[in-house]
mmCIF file of C-alpha atoms in Angstrom:
data_model
loop_
_atom_site.group_PDB
_atom_site.id
_atom_site.type_symbol
_atom_site.label_atom_id
_atom_site.label_comp_id
_atom_site.label_asym_id
_atom_site.label_seq_id
_atom_site.Cartn_x
_atom_site.Cartn_y
_atom_site.Cartn_z
ATOM 1 C CA MET A 1 -44.392 47.454 -34.596
ATOM 2 C CA SER A 2 -45.044 49.936 -31.835
ATOM 3 C CA GLN A 3 -44.098 53.539 -32.462
ATOM 4 C CA ASP A 4 -45.260 57.129 -32.391
ATOM 5 C CA PRO A 5 -47.873 57.127 -35.114
ATOM 6 C CA GLU A 6 -48.151 60.885 -35.668
ATOM 7 C CA LYS A 7 -46.025 61.193 -38.803
ATOM 8 C CA LEU A 8 -47.728 58.215 -40.359
ATOM 9 C CA LEU A 9 -51.217 59.416 -39.474
ATOM 10 C CA ALA A 10 -50.402 62.803 -40.985
ATOM 11 C CA GLN A 11 -49.915 61.097 -44.359
ATOM 12 C CA ILE A 12 -53.369 59.508 -44.403
ATOM 13 C CA CYS A 13 -56.248 61.206 -46.204
ATOM 14 C CA PHE A 14 -59.353 60.075 -44.356
ATOM 15 C CA ASP A 15 -62.549 60.493 -46.368
ATOM 16 C CA ALA A 16 -65.506 62.726 -45.517
ATOM 17 C CA ALA A 17 -66.747 60.072 -43.080
ATOM 18 C CA GLY A 18 -63.330 59.904 -41.391
ATOM 19 C CA LEU A 19 -62.509 56.513 -42.914
ATOM 20 C CA VAL A 20 -59.714 55.022 -44.981
ATOM 21 C CA PRO A 21 -59.889 51.638 -46.733
ATOM 22 C CA ALA A 22 -57.382 49.100 -45.414
ATOM 23 C CA ILE A 23 -56.345 46.017 -47.356
ATOM 24 C CA ALA A 24 -55.100 43.120 -45.231
ATOM 25 C CA GLN A 25 -52.544 40.900 -46.947
ATOM 26 C CA ASP A 26 -50.841 37.829 -45.503
ATOM 27 C CA HIS A 27 -47.270 39.002 -45.001
ATOM 28 C CA ALA A 28 -45.813 35.594 -45.776
ATOM 29 C CA THR A 29 -47.895 34.261 -48.665
ATOM 30 C CA GLY A 30 -49.110 37.481 -50.284
ATOM 31 C CA GLN A 31 -52.730 36.297 -50.144
ATOM 32 C CA VAL A 32 -55.152 39.217 -49.984
ATOM 33 C CA LEU A 33 -57.357 38.420 -47.008
ATOM 34 C CA MET A 34 -59.936 41.204 -46.741
ATOM 35 C CA LEU A 35 -60.704 44.880 -47.096
ATOM 36 C CA ALA A 36 -62.155 46.838 -44.220
ATOM 37 C CA TRP A 37 -62.161 50.436 -43.013
ATOM 38 C CA MET A 38 -60.183 52.300 -40.399
ATOM 39 C CA THR A 39 -60.648 55.554 -38.545
ATOM 40 C CA ARG A 40 -57.770 57.637 -37.286
ATOM 41 C CA GLU A 41 -58.511 56.180 -33.861
ATOM 42 C CA SER A 42 -58.504 52.530 -34.954
ATOM 43 C CA LEU A 43 -55.355 53.020 -37.039
ATOM 44 C CA ALA A 44 -53.573 54.710 -34.129
ATOM 45 C CA GLU A 45 -54.607 51.854 -31.836
ATOM 46 C CA THR A 46 -53.363 49.324 -34.408
ATOM 47 C CA LEU A 47 -49.973 51.026 -34.579
ATOM 48 C CA ARG A 48 -49.725 51.213 -30.788
ATOM 49 C CA SER A 49 -50.836 47.688 -29.996
ATOM 50 C CA GLY A 50 -49.750 45.760 -33.092
ATOM 51 C CA ALA A 51 -53.180 44.080 -33.158
ATOM 52 C CA VAL A 52 -55.276 45.208 -36.127
ATOM 53 C CA ALA A 53 -58.393 47.215 -35.263
ATOM 54 C CA TYR A 54 -60.832 48.385 -37.924
ATOM 55 C CA TRP A 55 -63.966 50.486 -37.797
ATOM 56 C CA SER A 56 -67.235 48.608 -38.193
ATOM 57 C CA ARG A 57 -69.477 50.703 -40.419
ATOM 58 C CA SER A 58 -72.469 48.481 -39.652
ATOM 59 C CA ARG A 59 -72.054 48.576 -35.869
ATOM 60 C CA ASN A 60 -70.551 52.095 -35.913
ATOM 61 C CA GLN A 61 -67.848 51.178 -33.436
ATOM 62 C CA ILE A 62 -64.242 50.100 -33.252
ATOM 63 C CA TRP A 63 -63.784 46.518 -34.412
ATOM 64 C CA ARG A 64 -60.847 44.764 -32.846
ATOM 65 C CA LYS A 65 -60.370 41.989 -35.371
ATOM 66 C CA GLY A 66 -60.653 38.606 -33.700
ATOM 67 C CA GLU A 67 -61.962 39.931 -30.394
ATOM 68 C CA THR A 68 -64.990 37.625 -30.611
ATOM 69 C CA SER A 69 -63.725 34.929 -32.956
ATOM 70 C CA GLY A 70 -60.106 34.708 -31.834
ATOM 71 C CA GLN A 71 -59.021 35.180 -35.452
ATOM 72 C CA VAL A 72 -56.687 38.084 -34.726
ATOM 73 C CA GLN A 73 -54.365 39.881 -37.104
ATOM 74 C CA ARG A 74 -50.915 40.931 -35.935
ATOM 75 C CA LEU A 75 -49.553 43.893 -37.836
ATOM 76 C CA VAL A 76 -46.196 43.131 -39.418
ATOM 77 C CA ASP A 77 -45.893 46.253 -41.554
ATOM 78 C CA LEU A 78 -48.061 49.013 -42.955
ATOM 79 C CA ARG A 79 -47.773 50.648 -46.363
ATOM 80 C CA ILE A 80 -49.365 53.915 -47.496
ATOM 81 C CA ASP A 81 -50.248 54.448 -51.131
ATOM 82 C CA CYS A 82 -49.089 57.308 -53.327
ATOM 83 C CA ASP A 83 -51.958 59.621 -52.520
ATOM 84 C CA GLY A 84 -52.469 58.475 -48.941
ATOM 85 C CA ASP A 85 -56.055 57.357 -49.333
ATOM 86 C CA THR A 86 -55.530 53.603 -48.878
ATOM 87 C CA VAL A 87 -53.387 51.575 -46.505
ATOM 88 C CA LEU A 88 -52.013 48.101 -46.998
ATOM 89 C CA LEU A 89 -51.650 46.042 -43.846
ATOM 90 C CA LEU A 90 -49.161 43.195 -43.948
ATOM 91 C CA VAL A 91 -50.446 40.861 -41.290
ATOM 92 C CA GLU A 92 -49.931 37.563 -39.565
ATOM 93 C CA GLN A 93 -53.423 36.072 -39.588
ATOM 94 C CA THR A 94 -54.411 33.665 -36.857
ATOM 95 C CA GLY A 95 -56.800 31.140 -38.347
ATOM 96 C CA VAL A 96 -59.107 32.656 -40.921
ATOM 97 C CA ALA A 97 -59.853 36.236 -41.944
ATOM 98 C CA CYS A 98 -63.385 35.659 -43.248
ATOM 99 C CA HIS A 99 -66.468 35.374 -41.061
ATOM 100 C CA THR A 100 -67.594 32.483 -43.301
ATOM 101 C CA GLY A 101 -64.678 30.408 -42.015
ATOM 102 C CA ARG A 102 -62.530 30.819 -45.099
ATOM 103 C CA ARG A 103 -58.960 32.061 -45.026
ATOM 104 C CA SER A 104 -59.710 34.995 -47.365
ATOM 105 C CA CYS A 105 -62.925 36.908 -47.993
ATOM 106 C CA PHE A 106 -62.208 36.829 -51.747
ATOM 107 C CA PHE A 107 -63.358 33.285 -52.429
ATOM 108 C CA ARG A 108 -65.967 33.846 -55.145
ATOM 109 C CA ALA A 109 -65.365 34.109 -58.871
ATOM 110 C CA ALA A 110 -67.233 33.763 -62.155
ATOM 111 C CA ARG A 111 -66.735 30.585 -64.145
ATOM 112 C CA ASP A 112 -68.665 30.091 -67.383
ATOM 113 C CA GLY A 113 -71.061 32.835 -66.376
ATOM 114 C CA GLU A 114 -71.842 31.297 -62.967
ATOM 115 C CA ILE A 115 -70.604 32.393 -59.555
ATOM 116 C CA VAL A 116 -68.570 29.663 -57.903
ATOM 117 C CA GLU A 117 -66.736 29.341 -54.593
ATOM 118 C CA LEU A 118 -63.027 28.687 -54.967
ATOM 119 C CA ALA A 119 -62.225 28.003 -51.317
ATOM 120 C CA MET A 120 -63.685 25.752 -48.661
ATOM 121 C CA GLU A 121 -64.447 26.625 -45.085
ATOM 122 C CA ARG A 122 -61.487 25.873 -42.854
ATOM 123 C CA VAL A 123 -63.412 26.564 -39.673
ATOM 124 C CA ASP A 124 -67.102 26.110 -38.919
ATOM 125 C CA PRO A 125 -68.390 29.695 -38.658
ATOM 126 C CA GLY A 126 -70.678 28.539 -35.855
ATOM 127 C CA LEU A 127 -67.542 27.892 -33.822
ATOM 128 C CA LEU A 128 -66.149 31.354 -34.598
ATOM 129 C CA TYR A 129 -69.167 33.242 -33.292
ATOM 130 C CA PRO A 130 -70.858 30.988 -30.743
ATOM 131 C CA ARG A 131 -72.480 33.871 -28.888
ATOM 132 C CA SER A 132 -74.284 35.115 -31.996
ATOM 133 C CA LEU A 133 -76.023 31.769 -32.659
ATOM 134 C CA MET B 1 -61.844 36.685 -69.685
ATOM 135 C CA SER B 2 -64.818 37.740 -71.772
ATOM 136 C CA GLN B 3 -68.242 36.620 -70.642
ATOM 137 C CA ASP B 4 -71.780 37.685 -69.854
ATOM 138 C CA PRO B 5 -71.231 39.800 -66.732
ATOM 139 C CA GLU B 6 -74.809 39.883 -65.459
ATOM 140 C CA LYS B 7 -74.568 37.201 -62.771
ATOM 141 C CA LEU B 8 -71.319 38.640 -61.507
ATOM 142 C CA LEU B 9 -72.602 42.217 -61.481
ATOM 143 C CA ALA B 10 -75.659 41.065 -59.551
ATOM 144 C CA GLN B 11 -73.353 39.987 -56.696
ATOM 145 C CA ILE B 12 -71.738 43.405 -56.300
ATOM 146 C CA CYS B 13 -73.014 45.866 -53.707
ATOM 147 C CA PHE B 14 -72.196 49.285 -55.102
ATOM 148 C CA ASP B 15 -72.196 52.048 -52.493
ATOM 149 C CA ALA B 16 -74.484 55.074 -52.354
ATOM 150 C CA ALA B 17 -72.311 56.800 -54.966
ATOM 151 C CA GLY B 18 -72.517 53.748 -57.247
ATOM 152 C CA LEU B 19 -68.921 52.719 -56.568
ATOM 153 C CA VAL B 20 -67.122 49.615 -55.375
ATOM 154 C CA PRO B 21 -63.465 49.504 -54.298
ATOM 155 C CA ALA B 22 -61.264 47.352 -56.512
ATOM 156 C CA ILE B 23 -57.886 46.011 -55.404
ATOM 157 C CA ALA B 24 -55.464 45.248 -58.237
ATOM 158 C CA GLN B 25 -53.002 42.445 -57.479
ATOM 159 C CA ASP B 26 -50.291 41.111 -59.767
ATOM 160 C CA HIS B 27 -51.598 37.675 -60.714
ATOM 161 C CA ALA B 28 -48.121 36.150 -60.872
ATOM 162 C CA THR B 29 -46.235 37.685 -57.950
ATOM 163 C CA GLY B 30 -49.075 38.519 -55.550
ATOM 164 C CA GLN B 31 -47.884 42.127 -55.214
ATOM 165 C CA VAL B 32 -50.744 44.481 -54.377
ATOM 166 C CA LEU B 33 -50.468 47.220 -56.983
ATOM 167 C CA MET B 34 -53.211 49.745 -56.230
ATOM 168 C CA LEU B 35 -56.736 50.363 -55.065
ATOM 169 C CA ALA B 36 -59.184 52.292 -57.204
ATOM 170 C CA TRP B 37 -62.941 52.463 -57.690
ATOM 171 C CA MET B 38 -65.298 50.983 -60.224
ATOM 172 C CA THR B 39 -68.828 51.738 -61.315
ATOM 173 C CA ARG B 40 -71.151 49.100 -62.683
ATOM 174 C CA GLU B 41 -70.365 50.496 -66.133
ATOM 175 C CA SER B 42 -66.568 50.354 -65.760
ATOM 176 C CA LEU B 43 -66.717 46.866 -64.251
ATOM 177 C CA ALA B 44 -68.944 45.611 -67.077
ATOM 178 C CA GLU B 45 -66.551 47.113 -69.620
ATOM 179 C CA THR B 46 -63.607 45.469 -67.845
ATOM 180 C CA LEU B 47 -65.308 42.076 -68.002
ATOM 181 C CA ARG B 48 -66.208 42.519 -71.656
ATOM 182 C CA SER B 49 -62.881 43.830 -72.887
ATOM 183 C CA GLY B 50 -60.417 42.218 -70.471
ATOM 184 C CA ALA B 51 -58.694 45.621 -70.056
ATOM 185 C CA VAL B 52 -59.214 47.089 -66.590
ATOM 186 C CA ALA B 53 -61.300 50.278 -66.470
ATOM 187 C CA TYR B 54 -61.908 52.161 -63.226
ATOM 188 C CA TRP B 55 -63.938 55.230 -62.362
ATOM 189 C CA SER B 56 -61.944 58.383 -61.723
ATOM 190 C CA ARG B 57 -63.549 60.135 -58.770
ATOM 191 C CA SER B 58 -61.452 63.275 -59.364
ATOM 192 C CA ARG B 59 -62.269 63.552 -63.078
ATOM 193 C CA ASN B 60 -65.746 62.011 -62.663
ATOM 194 C CA GLN B 61 -65.361 59.831 -65.732
ATOM 195 C CA ILE B 62 -64.411 56.343 -66.779
ATOM 196 C CA TRP B 63 -60.677 55.747 -66.425
ATOM 197 C CA ARG B 64 -59.292 53.191 -68.821
ATOM 198 C CA LYS B 65 -56.097 52.300 -66.987
ATOM 199 C CA GLY B 66 -53.088 52.973 -69.191
ATOM 200 C CA GLU B 67 -54.994 54.838 -71.882
ATOM 201 C CA THR B 68 -52.631 57.800 -71.548
ATOM 202 C CA SER B 69 -49.572 56.167 -70.012
ATOM 203 C CA GLY B 70 -49.615 52.820 -71.817
ATOM 204 C CA GLN B 71 -49.428 51.077 -68.417
ATOM 205 C CA VAL B 72 -52.448 48.866 -69.032
ATOM 206 C CA GLN B 73 -53.816 46.107 -66.817
ATOM 207 C CA ARG B 74 -55.106 42.925 -68.405
ATOM 208 C CA LEU B 75 -57.696 41.174 -66.267
ATOM 209 C CA VAL B 76 -56.706 37.591 -65.518
ATOM 210 C CA ASP B 77 -59.386 36.831 -62.928
ATOM 211 C CA LEU B 78 -61.792 38.650 -60.655
ATOM 212 C CA ARG B 79 -62.762 37.705 -57.112
ATOM 213 C CA ILE B 80 -65.731 38.982 -55.116
ATOM 214 C CA ASP B 81 -65.568 39.174 -51.351
ATOM 215 C CA CYS B 82 -67.977 37.567 -48.907
ATOM 216 C CA ASP B 83 -70.357 40.497 -48.721
ATOM 217 C CA GLY B 84 -69.897 41.688 -52.297
ATOM 218 C CA ASP B 85 -68.662 45.149 -51.437
ATOM 219 C CA THR B 86 -65.072 44.797 -52.683
ATOM 220 C CA VAL B 87 -63.573 43.171 -55.757
ATOM 221 C CA LEU B 88 -60.071 41.786 -56.176
ATOM 222 C CA LEU B 89 -58.657 42.054 -59.668
ATOM 223 C CA LEU B 90 -55.872 39.641 -60.578
ATOM 224 C CA VAL B 91 -54.065 41.456 -63.338
ATOM 225 C CA GLU B 92 -51.156 41.329 -65.709
ATOM 226 C CA GLN B 93 -49.623 44.776 -65.322
ATOM 227 C CA THR B 94 -47.747 46.313 -68.226
ATOM 228 C CA GLY B 95 -44.937 48.423 -66.803
ATOM 229 C CA VAL B 96 -45.929 50.182 -63.615
ATOM 230 C CA ALA B 97 -49.232 50.657 -61.805
ATOM 231 C CA CYS B 98 -48.360 53.893 -60.002
ATOM 232 C CA HIS B 99 -48.434 57.325 -61.585
ATOM 233 C CA THR B 100 -45.171 58.076 -59.766
ATOM 234 C CA GLY B 101 -43.427 55.487 -61.939
ATOM 235 C CA ARG B 102 -43.293 52.789 -59.288
ATOM 236 C CA ARG B 103 -44.573 49.272 -59.787
ATOM 237 C CA SER B 104 -47.012 49.509 -56.836
ATOM 238 C CA CYS B 105 -48.700 52.515 -55.285
ATOM 239 C CA PHE B 106 -47.944 51.120 -51.805
ATOM 240 C CA PHE B 107 -44.306 52.173 -51.598
ATOM 241 C CA ARG B 108 -44.331 54.226 -48.383
ATOM 242 C CA ALA B 109 -43.885 52.933 -44.849
ATOM 243 C CA ALA B 110 -42.905 54.166 -41.412
ATOM 244 C CA ARG B 111 -39.406 53.371 -40.177
ATOM 245 C CA ASP B 112 -38.270 54.672 -36.791
ATOM 246 C CA GLY B 113 -41.118 57.157 -36.797
ATOM 247 C CA GLU B 114 -40.245 58.592 -40.217
ATOM 248 C CA ILE B 115 -41.994 57.981 -43.552
ATOM 249 C CA VAL B 116 -39.654 56.348 -46.041
ATOM 250 C CA GLU B 117 -39.979 55.173 -49.628
ATOM 251 C CA LEU B 118 -39.327 51.475 -50.080
ATOM 252 C CA ALA B 119 -39.352 51.365 -53.877
ATOM 253 C CA MET B 120 -37.616 53.343 -56.591
ATOM 254 C CA GLU B 121 -39.135 54.753 -59.735
ATOM 255 C CA ARG B 122 -38.869 52.268 -62.573
ATOM 256 C CA VAL B 123 -40.107 54.741 -65.141
ATOM 257 C CA ASP B 124 -39.737 58.534 -65.261
ATOM 258 C CA PRO B 125 -43.287 59.776 -64.609
ATOM 259 C CA GLY B 126 -42.622 62.564 -67.116
ATOM 260 C CA LEU B 127 -42.413 59.866 -69.769
ATOM 261 C CA LEU B 128 -45.702 58.306 -68.634
ATOM 262 C CA TYR B 129 -47.740 61.483 -68.992
ATOM 263 C CA PRO B 130 -45.953 63.654 -71.557
ATOM 264 C CA ARG B 131 -49.069 65.580 -72.454
ATOM 265 C CA SER B 132 -49.679 66.728 -68.904
ATOM 266 C CA LEU B 133 -46.258 68.378 -68.565
#
């Protein structure tokens, strides 16, 4: 998916901070993997390269997903919602999306009033980010 | 899904405006239907009643999904992400989620550099909001 992104970018309503929320969904299974934020720049790069790049609000810099961990996301398709203020990324996820080592970030739920974890780690997070240990 | 929401609410990191993004996904098909925002109040109401209530940022008031249109969302399960700043709602959607009459709000995509619509209206939006015509 490499194309001139101008017409697509023109449909996106970035917020006052220049960000748009992006939902990443596994293109094959439909599993929702994560939500992160994109700038115009990171979205344009994603469309050009086919490798998903977000904007890290905590580090205030472009966040090329998987650059450190190897857990990259290849963009398969991108959908824009009705009012252009959210994008849905259909991705091919290498390994796991979550920094905890789980496939999806949405692994917690309430059961009988307690918070439980519904998914196990698939990868030791210490192996994903060896330089940060 | 009716339960004491306190432990769940304590896991949610609402932003500076008191909001958290909420992704609604069809619990049976996996289709991502929409993204909207919740306050602590609307999330607590959702957990109590089982009927999804968002916060309308444009109207600045609680938005009981389907109250006008009849296109309600019944909460089947709720997932919290790893850092507690997004929730994933697994819902049973009556009719359509999108105010345009489409099942999902994410019906636009780029094809050959042009924006196209991938889904048809299932319901005439004029029938969803008769009072606003």
